[in-house]
Amino acid sequence: MIQLGIFISLLIVGFLFGRIAEKRHFKSIVARELASNSLVAVASRFPPENENYEQHLVVGNVVVASDYFKSAMASLINFFGGRVTPFESLLDRARREAILRMKHEASLLDAKFVFNVKLETSRIATGQVGAVEVVAYGTALTKPAMHVEAISS
Amino acid sequence: MLVTNLEILPGHKIVRHVGLVQGSSVRSKHVGRDIMASLKNIFGGELQGYTELLQESREEATKRMMLQAESIGANAVLNVRYSTSSIAAGAAEIFVYGSAVELDI
């Protein structure tokens, strides 16, 4: 009885906090995506050749954990089969966050573009903790600094 | 040292291919962090401790790769890739590799 009580209260806590956290996160993601739209990040492997750019590797990563409710829902869905929507939204959030962090690093370098963006997902912290890491990396193209141009010309 | 995941640097030629260089780093966080992470697993959200851990680990792996490239006389590493694998509970290996070249910079 006590165990059932603990399970149900964990479910409720996970549902409420997870919901709030996810809503807040999506809101902030959408706002920051709009703000960073001017910096173009593409998966093309070939940089523009008509202008001189410096290249810098930029990386963004995030580790997100699922909440208790999501995990319980996922194991329930796993029983019947079908789309595991609780985890789909989790991974979507993680990927977009990783790209935003990568873009943030690029914007600190005053980059014009990010080329060859790669995304990688890995499950970390096996055992008690269920969490995924998403890393986004790419090459930021920046205009060379003025004094560098003066020296080379 | 130029580190990039593109294959060319427009306007510059590759003088010499030096070879494949790599760096890796295996790290884990102290138990306190792991306990915090399992608590966070009830509420959901970002595990900042692990995010930082993997970020530092990735920086270290990249640094090791750059050192290796430097020691064999390269001045750039092109086509860099990262890869992550969880090798034990609470520990992850970050691996980074790329081709070391000599550019006419």
CSV table of C-alpha atoms in Angstrom, one decimal:
chain,number,residue,atom,x,y,z
A,1,MET,CA,0.0,0.0,0.0
A,2,ILE,CA,2.8,2.4,1.0
A,3,GLN,CA,4.7,1.4,-2.1
A,4,LEU,CA,1.7,2.1,-4.3
A,5,GLY,CA,1.4,5.5,-2.6
A,6,ILE,CA,5.0,6.3,-3.3
A,7,PHE,CA,4.7,5.2,-6.9
A,8,ILE,CA,1.6,7.4,-7.5
A,9,SER,CA,3.0,10.4,-5.8
A,10,LEU,CA,6.2,10.1,-7.8
A,11,LEU,CA,4.1,9.8,-10.9
A,12,ILE,CA,2.2,13.0,-10.0
A,13,VAL,CA,5.4,14.9,-9.1
A,14,GLY,CA,7.1,13.8,-12.3
A,15,PHE,CA,4.0,14.7,-14.4
A,16,LEU,CA,3.6,18.2,-12.9
A,17,PHE,CA,7.3,19.2,-12.7
A,18,GLY,CA,8.1,17.5,-16.0
A,19,ARG,CA,5.2,19.3,-17.7
A,20,ILE,CA,6.2,22.7,-16.4
A,21,ALA,CA,9.9,22.2,-17.2
A,22,GLU,CA,9.1,21.0,-20.7
A,23,LYS,CA,6.7,23.9,-21.5
A,24,ARG,CA,9.2,26.4,-20.2
A,25,HIS,CA,12.0,24.8,-22.1
A,26,PHE,CA,10.0,24.8,-25.4
A,27,LYS,CA,9.1,28.4,-24.9
A,28,SER,CA,12.7,29.5,-24.4
A,29,ILE,CA,13.8,27.3,-27.4
A,30,VAL,CA,11.3,29.0,-29.7
A,31,ALA,CA,12.3,32.4,-28.5
A,32,ARG,CA,16.0,31.8,-28.9
A,33,GLU,CA,15.5,30.1,-32.3
A,34,LEU,CA,13.8,33.2,-33.6
A,35,ALA,CA,16.6,35.4,-32.2
A,36,SER,CA,19.3,33.2,-33.8
A,37,ASN,CA,17.7,32.8,-37.2
A,38,SER,CA,20.0,35.3,-38.8
A,39,LEU,CA,23.0,32.9,-38.2
A,40,VAL,CA,22.6,30.2,-40.8
A,41,ALA,CA,23.6,26.7,-39.8
A,42,VAL,CA,23.6,24.1,-42.7
A,43,ALA,CA,24.8,20.6,-43.2
A,44,SER,CA,26.7,21.4,-46.4
A,45,ARG,CA,30.3,20.2,-46.5
A,46,PHE,CA,31.5,22.8,-49.0
A,47,PRO,CA,32.2,26.3,-47.7
A,48,PRO,CA,31.8,29.3,-50.1
A,49,GLU,CA,35.0,29.8,-52.1
A,50,ASN,CA,34.6,33.3,-53.4
A,51,GLU,CA,35.4,34.9,-50.1
A,52,ASN,CA,38.0,34.3,-47.4
A,53,TYR,CA,36.7,33.0,-44.1
A,54,GLU,CA,38.4,31.6,-41.1
A,55,GLN,CA,37.2,28.3,-39.8
A,56,HIS,CA,36.5,27.4,-36.2
A,57,LEU,CA,35.1,24.3,-34.7
A,58,VAL,CA,32.1,25.0,-32.6
A,59,VAL,CA,30.4,22.5,-30.3
A,60,GLY,CA,27.2,22.6,-28.2
A,61,ASN,CA,26.0,19.8,-26.0
A,62,VAL,CA,23.2,19.1,-23.6
A,63,VAL,CA,22.2,16.2,-21.3
A,64,VAL,CA,18.5,15.8,-20.6
A,65,ALA,CA,16.9,13.4,-18.2
A,66,SER,CA,13.4,12.0,-18.6
A,67,ASP,CA,11.1,12.5,-15.7
A,68,TYR,CA,9.4,9.7,-13.7
A,69,PHE,CA,6.1,10.1,-15.5
A,70,LYS,CA,7.7,9.9,-19.0
A,71,SER,CA,9.6,6.8,-18.0
A,72,ALA,CA,6.5,5.1,-16.7
A,73,MET,CA,4.5,6.1,-19.8
A,74,ALA,CA,7.3,4.8,-22.0
A,75,SER,CA,7.4,1.4,-20.4
A,76,LEU,CA,3.6,1.2,-20.6
A,77,ILE,CA,3.7,2.1,-24.4
A,78,ASN,CA,6.5,-0.3,-24.8
A,79,PHE,CA,4.2,-3.1,-23.7
A,80,PHE,CA,1.6,-2.3,-26.3
A,81,GLY,CA,3.9,-1.0,-29.0
A,82,GLY,CA,3.5,2.2,-30.9
A,83,ARG,CA,4.9,5.7,-30.9
A,84,VAL,CA,6.7,6.6,-27.7
A,85,THR,CA,5.7,10.3,-27.8
A,86,PRO,CA,7.0,11.2,-24.3
A,87,PHE,CA,10.6,10.4,-25.6
A,88,GLU,CA,10.0,12.0,-29.0
A,89,SER,CA,9.5,15.4,-27.4
A,90,LEU,CA,12.4,14.9,-25.1
A,91,LEU,CA,14.8,14.2,-27.9
A,92,ASP,CA,13.4,17.1,-30.0
A,93,ARG,CA,14.1,19.4,-27.1
A,94,ALA,CA,17.6,18.1,-26.6
A,95,ARG,CA,18.5,18.4,-30.3
A,96,ARG,CA,17.2,21.9,-30.6
A,97,GLU,CA,18.9,23.0,-27.4
A,98,ALA,CA,22.2,21.5,-28.6
A,99,ILE,CA,22.0,23.4,-31.9
A,100,LEU,CA,21.2,26.6,-30.1
A,101,ARG,CA,24.2,26.2,-27.9
A,102,MET,CA,26.4,25.5,-30.9
A,103,LYS,CA,25.0,28.7,-32.6
A,104,HIS,CA,25.6,30.6,-29.4
A,105,GLU,CA,29.3,29.7,-29.4
A,106,ALA,CA,29.4,30.6,-33.1
A,107,SER,CA,27.8,34.0,-32.5
A,108,LEU,CA,30.4,34.7,-29.8
A,109,LEU,CA,33.0,34.4,-32.6
A,110,ASP,CA,30.9,36.7,-34.7
A,111,ALA,CA,30.4,34.0,-37.3
A,112,LYS,CA,28.5,34.4,-40.6
A,113,PHE,CA,27.6,30.8,-41.1
A,114,VAL,CA,28.0,27.4,-39.6
A,115,PHE,CA,28.8,24.6,-42.1
A,116,ASN,CA,28.8,20.8,-41.9
A,117,VAL,CA,26.6,20.6,-38.8
A,118,LYS,CA,26.6,17.1,-37.3
A,119,LEU,CA,24.3,15.8,-34.6
A,120,GLU,CA,25.1,12.9,-32.4
A,121,THR,CA,22.9,11.3,-29.8
A,122,SER,CA,24.1,8.9,-27.2
A,123,ARG,CA,22.5,7.3,-24.2
A,124,ILE,CA,24.6,8.0,-21.1
A,125,ALA,CA,24.4,7.1,-17.4
A,126,THR,CA,23.0,3.6,-17.8
A,127,GLY,CA,21.5,2.1,-14.6
A,128,GLN,CA,19.4,4.2,-12.4
A,129,VAL,CA,19.5,7.3,-14.5
A,130,GLY,CA,17.9,7.5,-17.9
A,131,ALA,CA,19.4,10.4,-19.8
A,132,VAL,CA,20.5,11.2,-23.3
A,133,GLU,CA,23.3,13.5,-24.5
A,134,VAL,CA,23.0,15.3,-27.8
A,135,VAL,CA,26.0,17.0,-29.2
A,136,ALA,CA,25.9,19.4,-32.2
A,137,TYR,CA,29.1,20.5,-33.9
A,138,GLY,CA,30.0,22.3,-37.0
A,139,THR,CA,32.5,24.7,-38.5
A,140,ALA,CA,31.8,28.4,-38.0
A,141,LEU,CA,33.0,30.7,-40.8
A,142,THR,CA,34.2,34.0,-39.6
A,143,LYS,CA,35.6,37.1,-41.4
A,144,PRO,CA,39.3,37.4,-40.7
A,145,ALA,CA,40.3,40.1,-38.3
A,146,MET,CA,41.5,43.4,-39.9
A,147,HIS,CA,45.1,43.3,-38.8
A,148,VAL,CA,45.4,39.7,-40.2
A,149,GLU,CA,44.3,40.9,-43.6
A,150,ALA,CA,46.8,43.8,-43.5
A,151,ILE,CA,49.7,41.4,-42.8
A,152,SER,CA,48.7,38.9,-45.5
A,153,SER,CA,48.1,41.4,-48.3
B,1,MET,CA,46.4,25.1,-35.0
B,2,LEU,CA,43.3,25.0,-37.3
B,3,VAL,CA,40.7,22.5,-36.2
B,4,THR,CA,37.7,22.2,-38.5
B,5,ASN,CA,35.2,19.6,-39.6
B,6,LEU,CA,35.3,20.8,-43.2
B,7,GLU,CA,37.6,19.1,-45.7
B,8,ILE,CA,39.0,22.2,-47.4
B,9,LEU,CA,40.1,25.7,-46.5
B,10,PRO,CA,39.4,27.8,-49.6
B,11,GLY,CA,42.4,29.7,-50.9
B,12,HIS,CA,44.9,27.3,-49.3
B,13,LYS,CA,46.5,24.1,-50.5
B,14,ILE,CA,47.3,21.0,-48.6
B,15,VAL,CA,51.0,20.6,-48.8
B,16,ARG,CA,51.3,17.3,-47.1
B,17,HIS,CA,49.0,14.7,-45.5
B,18,VAL,CA,50.4,13.7,-42.2
B,19,GLY,CA,47.9,11.1,-41.1
B,20,LEU,CA,45.1,10.3,-38.8
B,21,VAL,CA,45.2,11.9,-35.3
B,22,GLN,CA,43.0,11.1,-32.4
B,23,GLY,CA,42.3,12.1,-28.8
B,24,SER,CA,40.1,10.5,-26.2
B,25,SER,CA,39.1,11.1,-22.7
B,26,VAL,CA,37.1,8.9,-20.2
B,27,ARG,CA,35.6,10.7,-17.3
B,28,SER,CA,33.0,10.2,-14.6
B,29,LYS,CA,31.5,12.5,-11.9
B,30,HIS,CA,31.7,12.0,-8.2
B,31,VAL,CA,29.0,10.1,-6.4
B,32,GLY,CA,27.2,13.2,-5.2
B,33,ARG,CA,26.6,14.2,-8.8
B,34,ASP,CA,25.2,10.8,-9.6
B,35,ILE,CA,22.8,10.9,-6.7
B,36,MET,CA,21.7,14.4,-7.8
B,37,ALA,CA,21.2,13.0,-11.3
B,38,SER,CA,19.0,10.2,-10.2
B,39,LEU,CA,16.9,12.7,-8.2
B,40,LYS,CA,16.6,14.9,-11.2
B,41,ASN,CA,15.4,11.8,-13.1
B,42,ILE,CA,12.1,12.1,-11.2
B,43,PHE,CA,11.5,15.7,-12.1
B,44,GLY,CA,13.1,15.7,-15.5
B,45,GLY,CA,15.1,18.5,-17.0
B,46,GLU,CA,18.7,19.1,-17.9
B,47,LEU,CA,21.5,17.4,-16.0
B,48,GLN,CA,23.9,20.3,-15.8
B,49,GLY,CA,26.6,18.3,-14.0
B,50,TYR,CA,26.7,15.8,-16.8
B,51,THR,CA,26.5,18.5,-19.5
B,52,GLU,CA,29.6,20.2,-18.0
B,53,LEU,CA,31.4,16.9,-17.5
B,54,LEU,CA,31.0,15.9,-21.2
B,55,GLN,CA,31.9,19.4,-22.4
B,56,GLU,CA,35.1,19.4,-20.4
B,57,SER,CA,35.8,15.9,-21.5
B,58,ARG,CA,35.3,16.9,-25.2
B,59,GLU,CA,37.6,19.9,-24.8
B,60,GLU,CA,40.3,17.7,-23.3
B,61,ALA,CA,40.0,15.1,-26.0
B,62,THR,CA,40.3,17.8,-28.6
B,63,LYS,CA,43.4,19.2,-26.8
B,64,ARG,CA,45.0,15.8,-26.9
B,65,MET,CA,44.3,15.4,-30.6
B,66,MET,CA,45.8,18.8,-31.2
B,67,LEU,CA,48.9,17.9,-29.2
B,68,GLN,CA,49.3,14.7,-31.3
B,69,ALA,CA,48.9,16.7,-34.5
B,70,GLU,CA,51.5,19.2,-33.4
B,71,SER,CA,54.0,16.5,-32.5
B,72,ILE,CA,53.9,15.0,-36.0
B,73,GLY,CA,54.4,18.4,-37.6
B,74,ALA,CA,50.9,19.2,-38.8
B,75,ASN,CA,49.4,22.7,-38.7
B,76,ALA,CA,45.8,21.8,-39.2
B,77,VAL,CA,43.3,19.0,-38.5
B,78,LEU,CA,40.6,18.6,-41.1
B,79,ASN,CA,37.3,16.7,-41.1
B,80,VAL,CA,37.1,16.3,-37.3
B,81,ARG,CA,34.5,13.9,-35.9
B,82,TYR,CA,33.3,13.3,-32.4
B,83,SER,CA,32.0,10.1,-31.0
B,84,THR,CA,30.6,9.2,-27.6
B,85,SER,CA,30.1,5.9,-25.9
B,86,SER,CA,29.0,5.0,-22.5
B,87,ILE,CA,31.4,2.4,-21.3
B,88,ALA,CA,30.2,1.9,-17.7
B,89,ALA,CA,27.5,3.3,-15.4
B,90,GLY,CA,28.5,6.9,-14.8
B,91,ALA,CA,31.5,7.0,-17.2
B,92,ALA,CA,31.6,8.0,-20.8
B,93,GLU,CA,34.3,8.0,-23.4
B,94,ILE,CA,34.7,10.9,-25.7
B,95,PHE,CA,36.7,10.2,-28.8
B,96,VAL,CA,37.7,12.7,-31.4
B,97,TYR,CA,39.6,12.1,-34.6
B,98,GLY,CA,40.5,13.9,-37.8
B,99,SER,CA,43.1,14.0,-40.5
B,100,ALA,CA,46.2,16.0,-39.8
B,101,VAL,CA,47.6,18.0,-42.7
B,102,GLU,CA,50.1,20.6,-43.4
B,103,LEU,CA,48.5,23.7,-45.1
B,104,ASP,CA,50.4,26.5,-46.8
B,105,ILE,CA,49.2,29.1,-44.3
